Coordinates of C-alpha atoms and ligand atoms in Angstrom, one line a residue:
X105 CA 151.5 -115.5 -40.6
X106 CA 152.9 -113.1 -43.4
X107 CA 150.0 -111.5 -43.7
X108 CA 149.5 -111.3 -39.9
X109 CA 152.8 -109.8 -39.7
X110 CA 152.1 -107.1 -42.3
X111 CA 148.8 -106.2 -41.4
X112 CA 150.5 -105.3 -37.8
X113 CA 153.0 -103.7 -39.1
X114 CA 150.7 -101.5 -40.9
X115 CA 148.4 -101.0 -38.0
X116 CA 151.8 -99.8 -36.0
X117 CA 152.7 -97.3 -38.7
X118 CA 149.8 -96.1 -39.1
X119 CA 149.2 -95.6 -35.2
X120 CA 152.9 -94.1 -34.7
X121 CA 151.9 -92.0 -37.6
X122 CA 148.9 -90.8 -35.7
X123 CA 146.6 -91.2 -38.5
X124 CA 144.8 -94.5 -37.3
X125 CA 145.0 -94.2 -33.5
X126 CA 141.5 -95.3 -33.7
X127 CA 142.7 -98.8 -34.6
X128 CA 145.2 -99.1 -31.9
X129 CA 141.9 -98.6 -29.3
X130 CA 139.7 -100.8 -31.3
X131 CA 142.0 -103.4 -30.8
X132 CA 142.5 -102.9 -27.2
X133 CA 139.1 -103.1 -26.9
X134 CA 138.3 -105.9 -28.4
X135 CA 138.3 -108.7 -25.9
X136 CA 135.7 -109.1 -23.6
X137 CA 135.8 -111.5 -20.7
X138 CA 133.3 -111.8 -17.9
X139 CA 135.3 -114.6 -15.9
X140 CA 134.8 -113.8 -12.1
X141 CA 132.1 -111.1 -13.1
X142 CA 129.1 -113.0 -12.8
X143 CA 126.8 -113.0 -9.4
X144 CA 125.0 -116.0 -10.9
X145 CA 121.7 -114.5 -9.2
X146 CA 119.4 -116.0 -11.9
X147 CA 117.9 -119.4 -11.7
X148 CA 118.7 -121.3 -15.4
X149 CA 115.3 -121.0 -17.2
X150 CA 114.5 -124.5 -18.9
X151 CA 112.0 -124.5 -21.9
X152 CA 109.0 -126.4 -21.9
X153 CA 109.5 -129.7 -23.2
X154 CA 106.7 -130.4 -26.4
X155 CA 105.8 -133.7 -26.4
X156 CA 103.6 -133.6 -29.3
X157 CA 99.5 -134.4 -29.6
X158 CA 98.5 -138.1 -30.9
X159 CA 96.2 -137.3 -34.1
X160 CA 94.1 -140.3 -34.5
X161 CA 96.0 -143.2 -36.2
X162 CA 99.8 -143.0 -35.5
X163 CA 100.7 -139.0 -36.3
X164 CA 102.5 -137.0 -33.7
X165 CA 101.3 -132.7 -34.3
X166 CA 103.0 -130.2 -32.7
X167 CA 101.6 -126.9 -33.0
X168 CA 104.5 -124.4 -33.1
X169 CA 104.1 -120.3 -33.7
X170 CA 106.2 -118.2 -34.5
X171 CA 105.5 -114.9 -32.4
X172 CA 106.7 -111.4 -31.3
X173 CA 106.6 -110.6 -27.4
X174 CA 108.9 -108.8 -24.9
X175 CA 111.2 -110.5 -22.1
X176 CA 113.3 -109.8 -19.2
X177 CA 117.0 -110.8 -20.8
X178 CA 118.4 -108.5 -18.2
X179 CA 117.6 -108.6 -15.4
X180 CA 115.3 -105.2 -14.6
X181 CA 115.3 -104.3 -18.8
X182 CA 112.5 -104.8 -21.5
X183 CA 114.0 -106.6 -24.8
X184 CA 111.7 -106.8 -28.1
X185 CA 112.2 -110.7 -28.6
X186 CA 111.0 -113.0 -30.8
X187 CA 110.1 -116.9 -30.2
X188 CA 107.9 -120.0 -30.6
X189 CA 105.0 -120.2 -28.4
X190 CA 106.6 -117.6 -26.3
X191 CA 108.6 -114.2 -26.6
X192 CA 111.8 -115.7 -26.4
X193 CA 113.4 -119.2 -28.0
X194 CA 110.9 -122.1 -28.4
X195 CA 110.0 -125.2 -26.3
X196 CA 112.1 -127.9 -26.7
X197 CA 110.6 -130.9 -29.1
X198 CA 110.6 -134.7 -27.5
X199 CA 110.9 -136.8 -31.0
X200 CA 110.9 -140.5 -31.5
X201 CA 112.9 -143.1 -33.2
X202 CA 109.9 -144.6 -35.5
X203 CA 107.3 -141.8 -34.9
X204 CA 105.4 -140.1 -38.2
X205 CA 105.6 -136.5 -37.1
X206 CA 103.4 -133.1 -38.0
X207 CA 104.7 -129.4 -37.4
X208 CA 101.8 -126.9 -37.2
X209 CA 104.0 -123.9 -38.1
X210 CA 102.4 -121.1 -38.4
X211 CA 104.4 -117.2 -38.4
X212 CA 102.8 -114.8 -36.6
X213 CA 105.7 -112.8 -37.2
X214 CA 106.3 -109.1 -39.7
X215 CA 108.6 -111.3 -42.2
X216 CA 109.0 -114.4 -43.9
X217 CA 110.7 -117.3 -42.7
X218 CA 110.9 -120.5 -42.3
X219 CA 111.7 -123.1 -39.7
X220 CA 114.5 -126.0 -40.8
X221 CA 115.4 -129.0 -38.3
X222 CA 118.9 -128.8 -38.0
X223 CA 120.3 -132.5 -38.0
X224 CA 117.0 -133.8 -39.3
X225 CA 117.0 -136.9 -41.3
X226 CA 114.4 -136.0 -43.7
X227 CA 112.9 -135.2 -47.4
X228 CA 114.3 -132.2 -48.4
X229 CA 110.5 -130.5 -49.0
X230 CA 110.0 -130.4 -45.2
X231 CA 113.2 -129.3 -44.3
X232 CA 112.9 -125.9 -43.7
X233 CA 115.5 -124.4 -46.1
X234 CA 115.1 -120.7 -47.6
X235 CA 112.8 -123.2 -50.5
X236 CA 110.0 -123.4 -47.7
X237 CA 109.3 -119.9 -47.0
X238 CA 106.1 -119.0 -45.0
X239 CA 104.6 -115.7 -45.2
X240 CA 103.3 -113.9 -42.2
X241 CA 99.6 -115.4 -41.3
X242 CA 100.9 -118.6 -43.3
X243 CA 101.1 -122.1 -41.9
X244 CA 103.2 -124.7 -43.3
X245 CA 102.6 -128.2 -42.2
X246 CA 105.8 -130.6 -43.1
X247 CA 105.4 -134.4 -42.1
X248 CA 108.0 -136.9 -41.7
X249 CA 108.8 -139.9 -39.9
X250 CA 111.9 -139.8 -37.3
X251 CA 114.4 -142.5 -38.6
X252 CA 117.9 -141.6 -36.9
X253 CA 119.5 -142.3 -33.9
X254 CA 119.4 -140.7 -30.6
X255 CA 120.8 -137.2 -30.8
X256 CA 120.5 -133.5 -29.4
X257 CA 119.6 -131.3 -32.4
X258 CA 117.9 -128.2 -33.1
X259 CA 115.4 -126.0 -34.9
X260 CA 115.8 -122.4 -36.1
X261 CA 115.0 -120.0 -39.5
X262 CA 116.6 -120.0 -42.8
X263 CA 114.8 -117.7 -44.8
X264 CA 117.5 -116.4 -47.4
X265 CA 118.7 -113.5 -46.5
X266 CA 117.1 -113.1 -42.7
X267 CA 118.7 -116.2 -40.5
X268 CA 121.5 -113.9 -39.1
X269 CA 118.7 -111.7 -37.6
X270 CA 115.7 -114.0 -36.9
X271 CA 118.0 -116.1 -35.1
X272 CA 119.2 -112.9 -33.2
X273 CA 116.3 -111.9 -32.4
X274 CA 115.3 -115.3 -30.3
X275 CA 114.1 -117.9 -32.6
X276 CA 115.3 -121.0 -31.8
X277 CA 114.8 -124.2 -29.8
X278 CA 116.1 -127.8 -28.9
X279 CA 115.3 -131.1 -30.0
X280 CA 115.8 -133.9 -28.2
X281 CA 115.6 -137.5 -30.6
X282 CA 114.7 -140.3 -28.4
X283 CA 115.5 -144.4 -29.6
X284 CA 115.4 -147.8 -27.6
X285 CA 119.1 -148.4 -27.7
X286 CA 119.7 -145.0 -26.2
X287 CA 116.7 -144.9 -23.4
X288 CA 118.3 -148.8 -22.3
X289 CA 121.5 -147.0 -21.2
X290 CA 121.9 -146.1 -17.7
X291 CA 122.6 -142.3 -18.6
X292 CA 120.5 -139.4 -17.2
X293 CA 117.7 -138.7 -18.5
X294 CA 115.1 -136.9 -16.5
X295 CA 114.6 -133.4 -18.4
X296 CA 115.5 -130.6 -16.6
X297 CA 116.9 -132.3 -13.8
X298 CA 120.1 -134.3 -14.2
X299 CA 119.3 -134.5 -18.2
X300 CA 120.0 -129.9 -18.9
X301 CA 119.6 -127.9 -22.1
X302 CA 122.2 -125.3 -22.2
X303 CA 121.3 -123.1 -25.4
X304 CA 124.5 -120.8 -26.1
X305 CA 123.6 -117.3 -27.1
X306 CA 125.5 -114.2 -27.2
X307 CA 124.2 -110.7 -27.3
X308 CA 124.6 -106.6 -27.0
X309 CA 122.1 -104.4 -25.8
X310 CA 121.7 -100.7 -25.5
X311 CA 121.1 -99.2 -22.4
X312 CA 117.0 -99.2 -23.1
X313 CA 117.4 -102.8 -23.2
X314 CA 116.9 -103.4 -27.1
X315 CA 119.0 -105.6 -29.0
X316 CA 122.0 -104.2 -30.6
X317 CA 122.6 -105.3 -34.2
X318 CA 125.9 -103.7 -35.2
X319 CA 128.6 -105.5 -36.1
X320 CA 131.6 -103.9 -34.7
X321 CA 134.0 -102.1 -37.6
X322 CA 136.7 -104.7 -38.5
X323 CA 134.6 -108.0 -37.0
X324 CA 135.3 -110.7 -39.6
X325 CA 132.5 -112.5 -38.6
X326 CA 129.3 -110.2 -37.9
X327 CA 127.7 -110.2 -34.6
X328 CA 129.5 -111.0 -31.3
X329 CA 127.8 -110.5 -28.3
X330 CA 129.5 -109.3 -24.3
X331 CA 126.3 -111.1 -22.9
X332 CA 125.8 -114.8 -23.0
X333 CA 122.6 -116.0 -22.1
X334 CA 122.0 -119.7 -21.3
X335 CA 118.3 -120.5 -22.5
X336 CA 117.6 -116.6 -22.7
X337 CA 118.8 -116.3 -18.8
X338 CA 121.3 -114.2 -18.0
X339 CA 124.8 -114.5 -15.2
X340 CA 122.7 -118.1 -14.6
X341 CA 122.4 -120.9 -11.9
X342 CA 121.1 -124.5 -11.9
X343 CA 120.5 -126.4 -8.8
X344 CA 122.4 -129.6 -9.3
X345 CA 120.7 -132.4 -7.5
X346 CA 121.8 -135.9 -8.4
X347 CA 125.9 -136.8 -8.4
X348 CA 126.2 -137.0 -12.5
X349 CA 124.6 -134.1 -14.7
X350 CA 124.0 -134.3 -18.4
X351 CA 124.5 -131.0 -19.9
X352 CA 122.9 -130.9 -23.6
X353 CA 125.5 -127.9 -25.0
X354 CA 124.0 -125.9 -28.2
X355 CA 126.2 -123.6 -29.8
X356 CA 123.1 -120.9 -31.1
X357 CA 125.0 -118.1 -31.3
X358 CA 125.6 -116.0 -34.7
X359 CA 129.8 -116.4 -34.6
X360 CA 131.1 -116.8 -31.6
X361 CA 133.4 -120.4 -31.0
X362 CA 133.1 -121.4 -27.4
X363 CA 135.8 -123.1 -25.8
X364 CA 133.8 -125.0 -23.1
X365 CA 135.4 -126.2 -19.5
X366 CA 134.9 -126.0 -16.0
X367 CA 136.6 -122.9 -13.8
X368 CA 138.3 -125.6 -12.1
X369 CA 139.7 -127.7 -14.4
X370 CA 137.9 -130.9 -13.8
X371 CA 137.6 -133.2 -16.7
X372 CA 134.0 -134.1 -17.9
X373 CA 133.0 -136.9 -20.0
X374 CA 131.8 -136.0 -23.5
X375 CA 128.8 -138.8 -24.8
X376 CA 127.4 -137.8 -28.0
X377 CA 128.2 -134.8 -30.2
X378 CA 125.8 -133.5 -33.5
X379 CA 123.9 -136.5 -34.4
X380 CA 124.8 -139.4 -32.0
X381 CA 125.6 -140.9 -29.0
X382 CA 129.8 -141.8 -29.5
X383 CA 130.9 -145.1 -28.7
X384 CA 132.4 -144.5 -26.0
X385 CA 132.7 -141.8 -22.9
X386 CA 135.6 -139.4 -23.6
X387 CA 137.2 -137.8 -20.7
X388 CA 138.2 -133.5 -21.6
X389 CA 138.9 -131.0 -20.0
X390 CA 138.2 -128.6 -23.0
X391 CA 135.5 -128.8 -25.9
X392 CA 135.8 -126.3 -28.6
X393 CA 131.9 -125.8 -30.3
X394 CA 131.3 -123.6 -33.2
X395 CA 128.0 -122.1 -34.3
X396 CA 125.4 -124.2 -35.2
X397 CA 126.9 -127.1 -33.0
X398 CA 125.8 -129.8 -30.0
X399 CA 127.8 -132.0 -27.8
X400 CA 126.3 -134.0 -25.0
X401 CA 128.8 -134.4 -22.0
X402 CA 128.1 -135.5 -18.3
X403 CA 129.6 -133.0 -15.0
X404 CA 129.9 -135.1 -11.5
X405 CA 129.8 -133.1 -8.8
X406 CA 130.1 -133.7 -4.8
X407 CA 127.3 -132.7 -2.4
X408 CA 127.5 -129.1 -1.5
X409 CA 129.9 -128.2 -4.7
X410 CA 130.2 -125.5 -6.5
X411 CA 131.2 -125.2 -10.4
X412 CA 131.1 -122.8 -13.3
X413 CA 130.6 -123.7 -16.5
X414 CA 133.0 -121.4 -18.7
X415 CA 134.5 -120.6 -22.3
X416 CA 137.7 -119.7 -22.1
X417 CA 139.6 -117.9 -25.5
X418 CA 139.1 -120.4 -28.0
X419 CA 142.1 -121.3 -30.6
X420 CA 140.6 -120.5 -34.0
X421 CA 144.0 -121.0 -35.9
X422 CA 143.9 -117.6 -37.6
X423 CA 146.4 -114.8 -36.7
X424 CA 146.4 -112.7 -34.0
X425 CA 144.8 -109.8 -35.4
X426 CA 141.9 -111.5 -37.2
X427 CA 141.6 -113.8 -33.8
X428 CA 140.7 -111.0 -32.1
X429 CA 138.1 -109.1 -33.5
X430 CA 136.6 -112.7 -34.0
X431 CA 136.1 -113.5 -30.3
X432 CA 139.4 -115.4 -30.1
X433 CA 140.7 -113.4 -26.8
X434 CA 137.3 -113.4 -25.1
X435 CA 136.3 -115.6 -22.1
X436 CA 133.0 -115.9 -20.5
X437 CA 131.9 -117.4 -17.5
X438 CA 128.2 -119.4 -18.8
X439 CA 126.4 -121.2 -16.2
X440 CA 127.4 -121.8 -12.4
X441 CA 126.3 -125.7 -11.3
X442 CA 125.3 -125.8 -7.6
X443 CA 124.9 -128.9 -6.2
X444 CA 122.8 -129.5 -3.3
X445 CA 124.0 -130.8 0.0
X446 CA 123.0 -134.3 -0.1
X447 CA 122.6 -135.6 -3.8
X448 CA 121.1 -138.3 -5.6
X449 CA 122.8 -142.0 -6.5
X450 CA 123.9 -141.1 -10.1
X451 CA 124.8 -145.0 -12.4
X452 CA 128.5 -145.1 -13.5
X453 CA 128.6 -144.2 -17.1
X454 CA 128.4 -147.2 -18.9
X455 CA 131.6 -148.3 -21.0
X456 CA 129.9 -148.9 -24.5
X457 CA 127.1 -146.1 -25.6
X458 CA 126.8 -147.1 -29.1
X459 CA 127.8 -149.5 -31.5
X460 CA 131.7 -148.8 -32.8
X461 CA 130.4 -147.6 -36.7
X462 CA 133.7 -147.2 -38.2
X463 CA 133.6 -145.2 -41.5
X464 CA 133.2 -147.8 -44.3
X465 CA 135.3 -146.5 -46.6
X466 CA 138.4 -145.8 -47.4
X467 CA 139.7 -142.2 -48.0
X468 CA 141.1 -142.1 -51.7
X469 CA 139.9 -139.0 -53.7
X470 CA 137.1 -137.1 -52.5
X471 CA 134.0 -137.3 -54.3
X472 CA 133.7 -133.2 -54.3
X473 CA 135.9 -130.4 -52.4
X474 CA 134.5 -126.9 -51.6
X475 CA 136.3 -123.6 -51.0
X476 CA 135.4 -121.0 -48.5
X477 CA 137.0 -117.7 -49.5
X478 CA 136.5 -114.6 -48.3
X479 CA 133.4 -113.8 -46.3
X480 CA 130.8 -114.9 -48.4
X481 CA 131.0 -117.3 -50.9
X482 CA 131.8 -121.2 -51.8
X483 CA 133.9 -121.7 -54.9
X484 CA 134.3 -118.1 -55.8
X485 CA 130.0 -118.3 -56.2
X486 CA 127.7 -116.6 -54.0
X487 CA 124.3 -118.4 -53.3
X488 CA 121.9 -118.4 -55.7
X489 CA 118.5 -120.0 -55.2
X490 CA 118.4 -120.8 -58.9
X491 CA 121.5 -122.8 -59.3
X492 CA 122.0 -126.3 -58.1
X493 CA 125.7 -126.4 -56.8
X494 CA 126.0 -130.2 -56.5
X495 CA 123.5 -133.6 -57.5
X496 CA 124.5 -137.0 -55.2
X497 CA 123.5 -140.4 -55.1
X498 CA 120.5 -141.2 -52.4
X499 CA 121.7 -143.9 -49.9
X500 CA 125.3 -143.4 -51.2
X501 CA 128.7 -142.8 -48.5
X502 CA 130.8 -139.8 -50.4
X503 CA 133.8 -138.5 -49.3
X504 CA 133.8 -134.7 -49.2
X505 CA 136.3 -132.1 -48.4
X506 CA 136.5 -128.3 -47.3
X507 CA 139.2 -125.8 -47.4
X508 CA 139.2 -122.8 -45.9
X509 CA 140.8 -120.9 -47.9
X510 CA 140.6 -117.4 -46.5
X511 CA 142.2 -115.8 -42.8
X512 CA 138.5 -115.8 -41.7
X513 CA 137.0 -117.9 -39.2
X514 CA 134.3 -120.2 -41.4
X515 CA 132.5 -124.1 -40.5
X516 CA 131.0 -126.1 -42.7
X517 CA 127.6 -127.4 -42.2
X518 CA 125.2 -130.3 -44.4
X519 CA 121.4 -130.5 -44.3
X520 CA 120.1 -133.9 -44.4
X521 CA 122.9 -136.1 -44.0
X522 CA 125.7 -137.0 -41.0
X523 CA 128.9 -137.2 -41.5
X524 CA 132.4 -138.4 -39.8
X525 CA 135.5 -136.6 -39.9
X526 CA 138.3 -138.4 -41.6
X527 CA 141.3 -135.7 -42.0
X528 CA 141.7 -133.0 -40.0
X529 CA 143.5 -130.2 -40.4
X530 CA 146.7 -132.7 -41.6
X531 CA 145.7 -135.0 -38.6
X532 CA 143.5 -137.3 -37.2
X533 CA 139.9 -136.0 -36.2
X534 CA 140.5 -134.9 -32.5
X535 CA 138.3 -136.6 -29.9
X536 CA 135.7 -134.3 -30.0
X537 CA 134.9 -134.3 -34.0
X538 CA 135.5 -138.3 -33.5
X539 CA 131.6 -139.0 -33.8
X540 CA 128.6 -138.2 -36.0
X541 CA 128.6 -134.8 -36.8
X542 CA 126.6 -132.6 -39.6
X543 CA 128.5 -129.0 -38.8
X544 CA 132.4 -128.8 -38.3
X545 CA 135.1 -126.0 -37.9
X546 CA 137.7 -125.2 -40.5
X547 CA 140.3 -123.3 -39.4
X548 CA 142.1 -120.9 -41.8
X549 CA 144.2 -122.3 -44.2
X550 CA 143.1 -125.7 -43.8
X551 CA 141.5 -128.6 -45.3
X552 CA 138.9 -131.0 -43.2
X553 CA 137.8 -134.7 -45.4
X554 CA 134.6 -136.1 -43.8
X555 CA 132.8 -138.9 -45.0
X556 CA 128.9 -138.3 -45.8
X557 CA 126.0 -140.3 -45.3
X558 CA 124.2 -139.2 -47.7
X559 CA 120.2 -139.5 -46.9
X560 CA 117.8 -141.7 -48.7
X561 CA 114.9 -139.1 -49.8
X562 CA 115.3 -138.7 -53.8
X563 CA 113.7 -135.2 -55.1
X564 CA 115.7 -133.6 -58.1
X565 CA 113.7 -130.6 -57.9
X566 CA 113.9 -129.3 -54.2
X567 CA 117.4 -128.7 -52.7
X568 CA 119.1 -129.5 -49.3
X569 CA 121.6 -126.7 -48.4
X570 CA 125.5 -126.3 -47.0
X571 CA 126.7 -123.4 -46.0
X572 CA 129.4 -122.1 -43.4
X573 CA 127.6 -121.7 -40.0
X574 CA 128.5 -118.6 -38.9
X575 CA 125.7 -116.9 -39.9
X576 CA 127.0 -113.4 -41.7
X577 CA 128.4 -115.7 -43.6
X578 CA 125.3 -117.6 -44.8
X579 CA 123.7 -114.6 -45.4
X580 CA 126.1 -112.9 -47.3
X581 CA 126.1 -115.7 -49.3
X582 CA 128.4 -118.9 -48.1
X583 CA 126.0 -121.3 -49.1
X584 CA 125.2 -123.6 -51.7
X585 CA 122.7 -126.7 -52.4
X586 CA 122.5 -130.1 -53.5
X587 CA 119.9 -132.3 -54.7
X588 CA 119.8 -136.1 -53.9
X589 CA 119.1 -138.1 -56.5
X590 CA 117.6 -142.0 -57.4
X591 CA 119.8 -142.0 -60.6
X592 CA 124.0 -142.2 -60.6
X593 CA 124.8 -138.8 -60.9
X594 CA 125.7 -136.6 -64.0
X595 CA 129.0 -135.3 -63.4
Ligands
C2O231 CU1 121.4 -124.8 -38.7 CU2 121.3 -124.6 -42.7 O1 121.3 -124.6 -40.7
CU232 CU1 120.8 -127.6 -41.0
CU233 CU1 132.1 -118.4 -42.5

């Protein structure tokens, strides 16, 4: 608060002084909001879903390329975009429970990259970390088999230094993790219908239509766009026909926090969040997601309705000045739900959705705290591909804890594993970070314990990664890596 207070002060004396007027406008023109703006004249644009081809004995290929094209984002423009078997995003991948999987990726694309499956229980070889790079004309072929619960997660790039702009530029694309447990509940289901991707992305454009990269002078976190686009579709509809919609929410943005609600207030029931159904429905009115996140959460609506999807200004606990050039004052309005004038017979949410998995044990000392500082670095260290940060236990339950230890906006994501929050903030985990998780906000000046299931795939030699989420950040170097190991750990 100090420092809020003196950075203001300064920014007043400065402006009074005439000498940084320019300051004084950047700052009153740094909230955007397009509540009430909209003319929702765009029918929501659902990706294919990907099923997967049978090879032969029991293996599931899915052919995936990475490719270049062009694509209407605005409505009446041309926008260079880049995507997976299309110009723009990537179909969305049906996976499950039990399944030996095959990606066909191959990048058709000017640069390296890779592809990592974010939330993926798998060996750290095919998880698509900066490690797995594939060179344009390249394919890479990872194999695993799907062994973790029903969950919404996602694919995307993390070649090491690029993922803020591969990302930007469009490549990206949902995964929907199917188990018997979850397909027995009485929850919609029916893809595209009553069972709704709604991929998060924010963007600038110049007048041409081309995607604007700049950052904006004092943004603390990189790239935050004035459009949202809801599976690449711009000021959005969706034709809502059954009395309960499941909206599948992925935060895919570069920085920006959403603060997700409805325009008119009404509560919606939250189901799953990162990697998991929770145990029970959750009624809320607000749901705060940060980049790189997923929650699941069912909308009712009455024949003939009407309802808009917003993000109002979400509370990112910094101070007023560094809240604001982070997309703290901005509100959007995201997807408007219409609802047809009769509509179908939706099943009451059931009471239980999964089994109550209380974490096991009990919080003493964590295991291993990290530090955000700054804009770019864990521990004072910037990533290094060449340094192994951290070596854990395969199969082992660690408690591990995060401080953000800077003004700035960070999260903290973990490759391979899940993990529930413990402490947060000084409190309880709120209701929204109450189940399986594998990417979490940390507010300035504050610590977050979670307890981490750590996977069960030993390699000493390649590395999962965990890095802040906001994706400047990783690139800048906020990142570090771990290797999971059969051994007890050297310390
Ligand atoms: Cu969503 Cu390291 O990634
Ligand atoms: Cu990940
Ligand atoms: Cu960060």
């Amino acid at each position: 608060m100090r420092r809020a207070l003196v950075s203001f002060l300064v920014v007043v004396a400065l402006a009074v002084a005439g000498v940084g007027a320019g300051l004084g406008v950047l700052y009153a023109r740094a909230d955007t909001s397009t509540v009430g703006e909209l003319d929702f004249a765009n029918e929501l644009r659902i990706p294919p879903l990907l099923e997967g081809e049978a090879d032969g004995d029991s293996e599931q290929v899915f052919d995936l390329r990475l490719q270049t094209g062009t694509s209407e984002l605005l409505p009446g423009t041309t926008t260079e975009t880049w995507g997976v078997n299309g110009p723009h995003l990537g179909p969305t991948l049906r996976l499950v429970r039990g399944d030996r999987v095959r990606m066909e990726v191959r990048n058709e694309l000017p640069a390296p990259t890779t592809v990592h499956w974010h939330g993926m229980h798998l060996p750290a070889e095919a998880d698509g970390g900066p490690h797995q790079l594939i060179e344009p004309g390249e394919t890479w072929s990872p194999g695993w088999t799907i062994d973790q619960a029903a969950s919404t997660l996602w694919y995307h790039p993390h070649p090491h230094p690029d993922s803020d702009e591969q990302i930007y530029r469009g490549v990206a694309g949902m995964i929907l993790v199917g188990d018997t447990e979850a397909s027995r509940l009485p929850l919609p289901r029916t893809y595209g219908v009553d069972d709704v991707p709604v991929i998060l992305q924010d963007k600038n454009f110049h007048d041409d239509g081309r995607l604007d990269f700049s950052k904006g002078l004092i943004s603390p976190t990189g790239i935050l766009g004035e459009d949202i686009l809801v599976n690449g579709t711009y000021a959005p509809y969706f034709d809502v026909g059954a009395e309960l919609t499941r909206l599948r929410l992925l935060n895919a943005s570069n920085a920006r926090v959403y603060e997700i609600g409805l325009d008119d207030g009404r509560p919606f029931e939250l189901i799953a969040t990162d990697d998991g159904l929770l145990e029970a429905p959750v009624g809320l009115e607000r749901l705060p997601l940060s980049p790189g996140e997923r929650a699941e959460i069912v909308v009712g609506l009455d024949p003939g309705e009407r309802a808009v999807l917003r993000s109002h200004a979400p509370d990112l606990g910094t101070n007023f000045w560094d809240g604001r050039f982070a997309g703290g004052d901005d509100s959007f309005d995201l997807l408007e739900l219409r609802a047809a004038a009769t509509l179908e017979a939706s099943p009451p949410l059931p009471a239980r959705l999964a089994p109550a998995e209380p974490p096991e044990v009990a919080p003493g000392p964590a295991a291993r705290s990290f530090e955000l500082g700054g804009q770019g670095s864990i521990d004072g260290l910037e990533f290094d591909p060449n340094r192994i940060d951290a070596e854990a236990p395969a199969g082992a339950t660690e408690l591990w804890e995060v401080r953000n230890a800077s003004g700035t906006p960070h999260n903290f994501h973990v490759h391979g594993v899940r993990f529930r929050v413990v402490r947060y903030a000084g409190g309880q985990a709120p209701p929204h970070l109450a189940g399986w998780k594998d990417t979490v906000y940390v507010p300035p000046g504050e610590t977050v314990r979670f307890l981490v299931e750590l996977g069960d795939y030993a390699d000493p030699n390649v590395p999962y990664m965990f890095h802040c989420h906001v994706l400047q950040h990783q690139d800048r170097g906020m990142m570090g890596q771990f290797v999971v190991v059969e051994a007890a750990p050297r310390r």
